[in-house]
GROMACS .gro file of C-alpha atoms in nm:
model
  111
    1UNK     CA    1  11.161  13.507   4.482
    2UNK     CA    2  11.089  13.504   4.854
    3UNK     CA    3  11.196  13.178   5.031
    4UNK     CA    4  11.072  13.273   5.379
    5UNK     CA    5  10.741  13.080   5.358
    6UNK     CA    6  10.930  12.762   5.259
    7UNK     CA    7  11.171  12.802   5.550
    8UNK     CA    8  10.882  12.849   5.792
    9UNK     CA    9  10.702  12.540   5.659
   10UNK     CA   10  11.020  12.329   5.690
   11UNK     CA   11  11.080  12.459   6.043
   12UNK     CA   12  10.726  12.367   6.150
   13UNK     CA   13  10.757  12.023   5.986
   14UNK     CA   14  11.083  11.934   6.164
   15UNK     CA   15  10.962  12.080   6.493
   16UNK     CA   16  10.641  11.872   6.472
   17UNK     CA   17  10.837  11.559   6.379
   18UNK     CA   18  11.064  11.605   6.681
   19UNK     CA   19  10.764  11.640   6.912
   20UNK     CA   20  10.596  11.335   6.753
   21UNK     CA   21  10.899  11.114   6.820
   22UNK     CA   22  10.931  11.247   7.174
   23UNK     CA   23  10.569  11.164   7.250
   24UNK     CA   24  10.562  10.815   7.096
   25UNK     CA   25  10.911  10.690   7.182
   26UNK     CA   26  10.935  10.584   7.548
   27UNK     CA   27  11.260  10.653   7.736
   28UNK     CA   28  11.503  10.362   7.763
   29UNK     CA   29  11.470  10.344   8.145
   30UNK     CA   30  11.092  10.292   8.135
   31UNK     CA   31  10.917  10.046   8.363
   32UNK     CA   32  10.738   9.791   8.142
   33UNK     CA   33  10.384   9.707   8.252
   34UNK     CA   34  10.171   9.455   8.060
   35UNK     CA   35   9.803   9.543   8.020
   36UNK     CA   36   9.546   9.299   7.881
   37UNK     CA   37   9.190   9.398   7.803
   38UNK     CA   38   8.923   9.140   7.874
   39UNK     CA   39   8.548   9.164   7.882
   40UNK     CA   40   8.463   9.453   8.119
   41UNK     CA   41   8.808   9.468   8.281
   42UNK     CA   42   9.178   9.538   8.247
   43UNK     CA   43   9.431   9.288   8.382
   44UNK     CA   44   9.762   9.451   8.464
   45UNK     CA   45  10.089   9.277   8.544
   46UNK     CA   46  10.400   9.452   8.676
   47UNK     CA   47  10.758   9.331   8.613
   48UNK     CA   48  10.780   9.221   8.978
   49UNK     CA   49  10.491   8.977   8.918
   50UNK     CA   50  10.233   9.184   9.104
   51UNK     CA   51   9.891   9.180   8.936
   52UNK     CA   52   9.603   9.425   8.945
   53UNK     CA   53   9.252   9.436   8.802
   54UNK     CA   54   9.116   9.775   8.685
   55UNK     CA   55   9.382   9.959   8.889
   56UNK     CA   56   9.731  10.075   8.805
   57UNK     CA   57   9.987  10.175   9.068
   58UNK     CA   58  10.308  10.330   8.937
   59UNK     CA   59  10.614  10.497   9.093
   60UNK     CA   60  10.645  10.875   9.087
   61UNK     CA   61  10.905  11.028   8.857
   62UNK     CA   62  10.975  10.713   8.653
   63UNK     CA   63  10.852  10.668   8.296
   64UNK     CA   64  10.606  10.380   8.260
   65UNK     CA   65  10.566  10.199   7.928
   66UNK     CA   66  10.237  10.016   7.888
   67UNK     CA   67  10.230   9.716   7.654
   68UNK     CA   68   9.860   9.684   7.572
   69UNK     CA   69   9.674   9.391   7.415
   70UNK     CA   70   9.318   9.258   7.398
   71UNK     CA   71   9.186   8.905   7.421
   72UNK     CA   72   8.835   8.949   7.285
   73UNK     CA   73   8.718   9.282   7.137
   74UNK     CA   74   8.850   9.634   7.085
   75UNK     CA   75   8.906   9.806   7.421
   76UNK     CA   76   9.005  10.165   7.495
   77UNK     CA   77   9.262  10.225   7.770
   78UNK     CA   78   9.208  10.581   7.889
   79UNK     CA   79   9.361  10.787   8.174
   80UNK     CA   80   9.235  11.145   8.131
   81UNK     CA   81   9.467  11.297   8.394
   82UNK     CA   82   9.772  11.193   8.190
   83UNK     CA   83   9.598  11.263   7.859
   84UNK     CA   84   9.664  10.917   7.723
   85UNK     CA   85   9.428  10.691   7.533
   86UNK     CA   86   9.520  10.381   7.341
   87UNK     CA   87   9.295  10.127   7.174
   88UNK     CA   88   9.368   9.759   7.224
   89UNK     CA   89   9.286   9.550   6.918
   90UNK     CA   90   9.277   9.167   6.931
   91UNK     CA   91   9.585   9.011   6.775
   92UNK     CA   92   9.797   9.329   6.802
   93UNK     CA   93  10.012   9.498   7.063
   94UNK     CA   94  10.008   9.871   7.130
   95UNK     CA   95  10.259  10.077   7.328
   96UNK     CA   96  10.202  10.402   7.513
   97UNK     CA   97  10.397  10.568   7.792
   98UNK     CA   98  10.355  10.833   8.061
   99UNK     CA   99  10.521  10.959   8.377
  100UNK     CA  100  10.343  11.036   8.705
  101UNK     CA  101  10.488  11.352   8.860
  102UNK     CA  102  10.281  11.385   9.178
  103UNK     CA  103  10.099  11.163   9.423
  104UNK     CA  104   9.731  11.127   9.354
  105UNK     CA  105   9.444  10.907   9.258
  106UNK     CA  106   9.377  10.914   8.885
  107UNK     CA  107   9.081  10.742   8.729
  108UNK     CA  108   9.121  10.463   8.476
  109UNK     CA  109   8.822  10.473   8.243
  110UNK     CA  110   8.668  10.171   8.075
  111UNK     CA  111   8.504  10.317   7.764
   0.00000   0.00000   0.00000
């Protein structure tokens, strides 16, 4: 009996699991930013107390963890340049993270 297909399947499973946890588990040194979706806008608050509306300014080279919530309806937080999208559902919190590696202006979409 040939066990090579089983070994390949197990390898792909563990490799995919490792990538999944890397993508969805933010680093421990992440900067926490709170994001709240309201009707037609995003309210963003940084740990320093600075607030923004429909804009997000982050430091380069530091992981940023976004804690996303909604106050009224389902909202979609989407930054195509970083390939992140997370839905905000009323009554629940969602977490997503990214890291900006170069200076630039990246669009925040309000789908």
